[in-house]
Amino acid sequence: MHSFARHRPSRAGKETQGLIESGGWRYDLTGWFHDTFSFRGTFRELRQRTATLARIQLEDAVLDVGCGTGTLAMEVQRRVGRAGRVAGVDPGTQQIARARAKAARRNVPISFQIGVIEQLPFPDQTFDVVLSTLMMHHLPAPLKRQGLAEIARVLKPGGRLVIADFTHKKERAGQAARFHAGGSRMQDLVALVSDAGFEQVETEEMRPPRFSAFPGAGFVCAHKR
Ligand SMILES: C[S@@+](CC[C@H](N)C(=O)[O-])C[C@H]1O[C@@H](n2cnc3c(N)ncnc32)[C@H](O)[C@@H]1O
């Protein structure tokens, strides 16, 4: 299994101001239920699109921040191949335990660690790509800034960042407005990403399919200078 050198010791979830998930297998079960019966496969599509927008290459080193139970990291591992390296961090101990169990079951070399976006446990310029799905709305604004600075630190020059998040609750209509999770205003994320020293910042919208309760999502893609 590939291992990434530790920059600083991992921190426990209670040390973050972010909203920690700790469902483990229950998180996966609920996600599967929503995706199958309410969202018509959009969760799965969102993760695939995140990996595609990052233009992941064989041999890339990729970090998934707020990786939850590791579903996106598994998809990324398939794309980077055995010569690539994939890591995931999340403060939720049950999320990381579940992610490790899934990786072990599939015999894939992914390094999952308990960690937080505001203090990533990696040296400077470790990764070609950093990804984050459905995580930004779990953070208060100052933590988003701090986290994006950390992402810039661990990315190599020219490295790619792709953030996917639900659209903001106030911008939803119909069934989607009833979905519990909040979200992000894409223009706010763009400003934060630009302030953190990224360039070529672009967005893409993912509209909810018809007759779906999916709240809608957006992607922000950028390059480190
Ligand atoms: C809705 S889940 C998304 C998980 C996964 N990315 C996915 O797409 O299924 C949000 C995740 O952000 C994590 N999180 C909360 N605060 C965090 C922080 N400070 N740093 C990193 N992750 C955090 C939570 O523990 C949770 O697993």
Coordinates of C-alpha atoms and ligand atoms in Angstrom, one line a residue:
M1 CA 0.0 0.0 0.0
H2 CA 1.2 3.5 -0.8
S3 CA 1.8 5.7 2.2
F4 CA 2.0 9.5 2.3
A5 CA 4.5 11.0 4.7
R6 CA 2.8 12.7 7.6
H7 CA 3.3 16.4 7.9
R8 CA 1.6 16.8 11.2
P9 CA -0.2 14.4 13.5
S10 CA -3.9 13.6 12.6
R11 CA -6.5 15.4 14.7
A12 CA -9.7 14.1 16.2
G13 CA -13.0 15.3 14.8
K14 CA -14.0 17.2 17.9
E15 CA -11.2 19.7 17.1
T16 CA -13.0 21.0 14.0
Q17 CA -15.8 23.5 13.7
G18 CA -17.0 21.6 10.7
L19 CA -20.1 19.4 10.8
I20 CA -18.8 15.8 11.2
E21 CA -20.6 12.8 9.8
S22 CA -20.2 9.6 11.7
G23 CA -22.6 7.2 10.1
G24 CA -20.1 4.8 8.6
W25 CA -22.2 2.0 6.9
R26 CA -25.4 3.8 7.7
Y27 CA -24.2 6.8 5.7
D28 CA -23.7 4.5 2.7
L29 CA -27.1 2.9 3.2
T30 CA -28.9 6.2 3.4
G31 CA -27.0 7.5 0.5
W32 CA -27.9 4.5 -1.6
F33 CA -31.5 4.8 -0.6
H34 CA -31.7 8.5 -1.5
D35 CA -29.8 7.9 -4.8
T36 CA -32.0 5.0 -5.9
F37 CA -35.4 6.2 -4.8
S38 CA -35.2 10.0 -4.7
F39 CA -32.3 11.2 -6.7
R40 CA -32.4 8.8 -9.7
G41 CA -28.6 8.1 -9.7
T42 CA -27.5 11.7 -9.4
F43 CA -25.1 11.1 -6.4
R44 CA -23.2 8.5 -8.4
E45 CA -23.2 10.8 -11.5
L46 CA -21.9 13.7 -9.3
R47 CA -18.9 11.7 -8.1
Q48 CA -18.1 10.4 -11.7
R49 CA -18.3 14.0 -13.0
T50 CA -16.0 15.3 -10.3
A51 CA -13.3 12.7 -11.2
T52 CA -13.8 13.5 -14.9
L53 CA -13.6 17.3 -14.5
A54 CA -10.3 16.7 -12.6
R55 CA -8.9 15.1 -15.8
I56 CA -7.2 12.4 -13.6
Q57 CA -4.3 10.7 -15.3
L58 CA -2.6 7.4 -14.6
E59 CA 0.0 7.8 -11.9
D60 CA -1.5 11.0 -10.4
A61 CA -1.4 11.6 -6.7
V62 CA -4.9 12.5 -5.6
L63 CA -6.4 13.7 -2.3
D64 CA -10.1 13.5 -1.4
V65 CA -10.8 16.0 1.4
G66 CA -13.9 15.2 3.5
C67 CA -13.8 11.7 1.9
G68 CA -16.6 10.3 4.0
T69 CA -16.8 6.5 3.5
G70 CA -14.4 6.6 0.5
T71 CA -16.7 6.0 -2.4
L72 CA -15.1 8.7 -4.6
A73 CA -11.6 7.7 -3.6
M74 CA -12.4 4.1 -4.9
E75 CA -13.5 5.6 -8.3
V76 CA -10.3 7.7 -8.4
Q77 CA -8.1 4.7 -7.6
R78 CA -9.5 2.9 -10.6
R79 CA -8.5 5.9 -12.8
V80 CA -5.0 6.4 -11.4
G81 CA -4.1 2.7 -11.5
R82 CA -1.6 0.9 -9.3
A83 CA 1.1 3.5 -10.2
G84 CA -1.0 6.3 -8.8
R85 CA -1.6 7.3 -5.2
V86 CA -4.9 8.1 -3.6
A87 CA -5.5 9.5 -0.1
G88 CA -8.6 10.5 1.8
V89 CA -9.1 12.5 5.0
D90 CA -12.2 13.0 7.1
P91 CA -12.7 13.8 10.8
G92 CA -15.5 11.2 11.2
T93 CA -13.9 8.1 12.8
Q94 CA -16.7 5.8 11.6
Q95 CA -16.5 7.2 8.1
I96 CA -12.8 6.4 8.0
A97 CA -13.3 3.0 9.5
R98 CA -15.9 2.2 6.8
A99 CA -13.6 3.6 4.0
R100 CA -10.7 1.5 5.2
A101 CA -12.9 -1.6 5.3
K102 CA -14.2 -1.0 1.8
A103 CA -10.7 -0.5 0.5
A104 CA -9.4 -3.6 2.2
R105 CA -12.3 -5.7 0.9
R106 CA -11.5 -4.6 -2.7
N107 CA -7.8 -4.8 -2.0
V108 CA -7.1 -1.3 -3.3
P109 CA -4.2 0.7 -1.9
I110 CA -5.9 3.9 -0.6
S111 CA -4.6 5.7 2.4
F112 CA -7.5 6.9 4.6
Q113 CA -6.7 9.0 7.6
I114 CA -8.6 10.9 10.2
G115 CA -7.9 14.5 9.5
V116 CA -9.4 17.9 8.8
I117 CA -9.2 20.3 5.9
E118 CA -7.9 23.1 8.1
Q119 CA -4.7 21.1 8.9
L120 CA -4.0 18.6 6.2
P121 CA -1.6 15.9 7.4
F122 CA 0.6 16.1 4.3
P123 CA 3.8 17.9 3.2
D124 CA 3.7 20.9 0.8
Q125 CA 3.2 20.1 -2.9
T126 CA 2.3 16.4 -2.4
F127 CA -0.7 16.1 -4.8
D128 CA -1.5 16.6 -8.5
V129 CA -5.2 16.8 -7.8
V130 CA -7.4 17.6 -4.8
L131 CA -11.2 16.8 -4.8
S132 CA -14.0 17.5 -2.4
T133 CA -17.6 16.4 -2.8
L134 CA -20.6 17.6 -0.8
M135 CA -18.3 18.8 2.0
M136 CA -17.9 22.6 1.8
H137 CA -21.4 23.2 3.2
H138 CA -20.3 21.4 6.3
L139 CA -17.8 24.2 7.1
P140 CA -18.3 27.8 8.5
A141 CA -16.9 30.5 6.3
P142 CA -13.5 31.1 8.1
L143 CA -12.8 27.3 7.9
K144 CA -13.5 27.3 4.2
R145 CA -10.8 30.0 3.8
Q146 CA -8.3 28.1 6.0
G147 CA -9.1 24.8 4.3
L148 CA -8.6 26.2 0.8
A149 CA -5.2 27.7 1.9
E150 CA -4.3 24.2 3.1
I151 CA -5.4 22.6 -0.2
A152 CA -3.2 25.2 -2.1
R153 CA -0.3 24.2 0.1
V154 CA -0.5 20.5 -0.5
L155 CA -1.1 20.8 -4.3
K156 CA 1.8 20.9 -6.7
P157 CA 2.2 24.0 -8.9
G158 CA -0.3 23.6 -11.7
G159 CA -2.3 21.1 -9.6
R160 CA -6.0 20.8 -10.2
L161 CA -8.8 21.4 -7.7
V162 CA -12.4 20.2 -8.2
I163 CA -15.1 21.0 -5.6
A164 CA -18.7 19.7 -5.9
D165 CA -21.4 20.9 -3.6
F166 CA -25.2 21.1 -3.3
T167 CA -26.7 24.4 -4.5
H168 CA -27.7 26.7 -1.7
K169 CA -31.0 25.8 0.0
K170 CA -32.5 29.3 -0.8
E171 CA -31.9 28.7 -4.5
R172 CA -33.9 25.5 -4.7
A173 CA -37.5 25.0 -5.9
G174 CA -40.0 22.1 -5.9
Q175 CA -39.3 18.9 -4.1
A176 CA -35.6 19.8 -3.9
A177 CA -36.3 22.6 -1.5
R178 CA -37.4 20.0 1.1
F179 CA -34.0 18.2 1.1
H180 CA -32.5 18.7 4.5
A181 CA -28.9 19.5 3.6
G182 CA -27.8 23.1 3.1
G183 CA -25.4 24.0 0.3
S184 CA -23.1 26.6 -1.2
R185 CA -23.6 29.6 -3.4
M186 CA -21.3 28.9 -6.4
Q187 CA -20.2 32.6 -6.7
D188 CA -19.1 32.5 -3.0
L189 CA -17.0 29.4 -3.6
V190 CA -15.5 31.0 -6.7
A191 CA -14.4 34.0 -4.8
L192 CA -12.9 31.9 -2.0
V193 CA -11.0 29.7 -4.4
S194 CA -9.7 32.7 -6.3
D195 CA -8.6 34.4 -3.0
A196 CA -6.7 31.2 -2.1
G197 CA -4.4 31.8 -5.1
F198 CA -6.1 29.6 -7.7
E199 CA -6.5 30.6 -11.4
Q200 CA -8.6 29.5 -14.4
V201 CA -11.5 29.1 -12.0
E202 CA -14.5 27.7 -13.8
T203 CA -18.0 26.5 -12.8
E204 CA -20.4 23.9 -14.0
E205 CA -24.0 23.4 -12.9
M206 CA -25.6 20.0 -12.4
R207 CA -29.4 20.4 -12.7
P208 CA -31.7 18.0 -10.9
P209 CA -33.3 15.5 -13.2
R210 CA -37.1 15.7 -13.7
F211 CA -39.2 14.1 -10.9
S212 CA -36.2 13.9 -8.7
A213 CA -35.7 15.3 -5.2
F214 CA -32.0 16.0 -5.9
P215 CA -31.3 19.6 -4.7
G216 CA -29.0 20.5 -7.6
A217 CA -25.3 20.8 -7.4
G218 CA -22.4 22.8 -8.8
F219 CA -18.7 22.2 -9.5
V220 CA -15.9 24.7 -9.1
C221 CA -12.7 23.7 -11.0
A222 CA -9.4 25.6 -10.7
H223 CA -5.6 25.3 -11.1
K224 CA -3.0 26.2 -8.5
R225 CA -0.7 29.0 -9.8
Ligands
LIG1 C1 -22.0 15.0 3.2 S1 -20.5 14.3 3.7 C2 -19.7 14.0 2.1 C3 -18.8 12.8 2.2 C4 -18.2 12.4 0.8 N1 -17.3 13.4 0.3 C5 -19.3 12.0 -0.1 O1 -19.4 12.6 -1.2 O2 -20.1 11.1 0.2 C6 -19.5 15.6 4.3 C7 -18.2 15.2 5.0 O3 -17.4 16.3 5.4 C8 -16.7 15.9 6.6 N2 -16.2 17.0 7.3 C9 -16.8 17.8 8.3 N3 -15.9 18.7 8.7 C10 -14.7 18.5 8.1 C11 -13.4 19.1 8.2 N4 -13.2 20.1 9.0 N5 -12.4 18.7 7.3 C12 -12.7 17.6 6.5 N6 -13.9 17.0 6.4 C13 -14.9 17.5 7.2 C14 -17.8 15.1 7.4 O4 -17.3 14.3 8.4 C15 -18.5 14.3 6.3 O5 -17.9 13.0 6.1

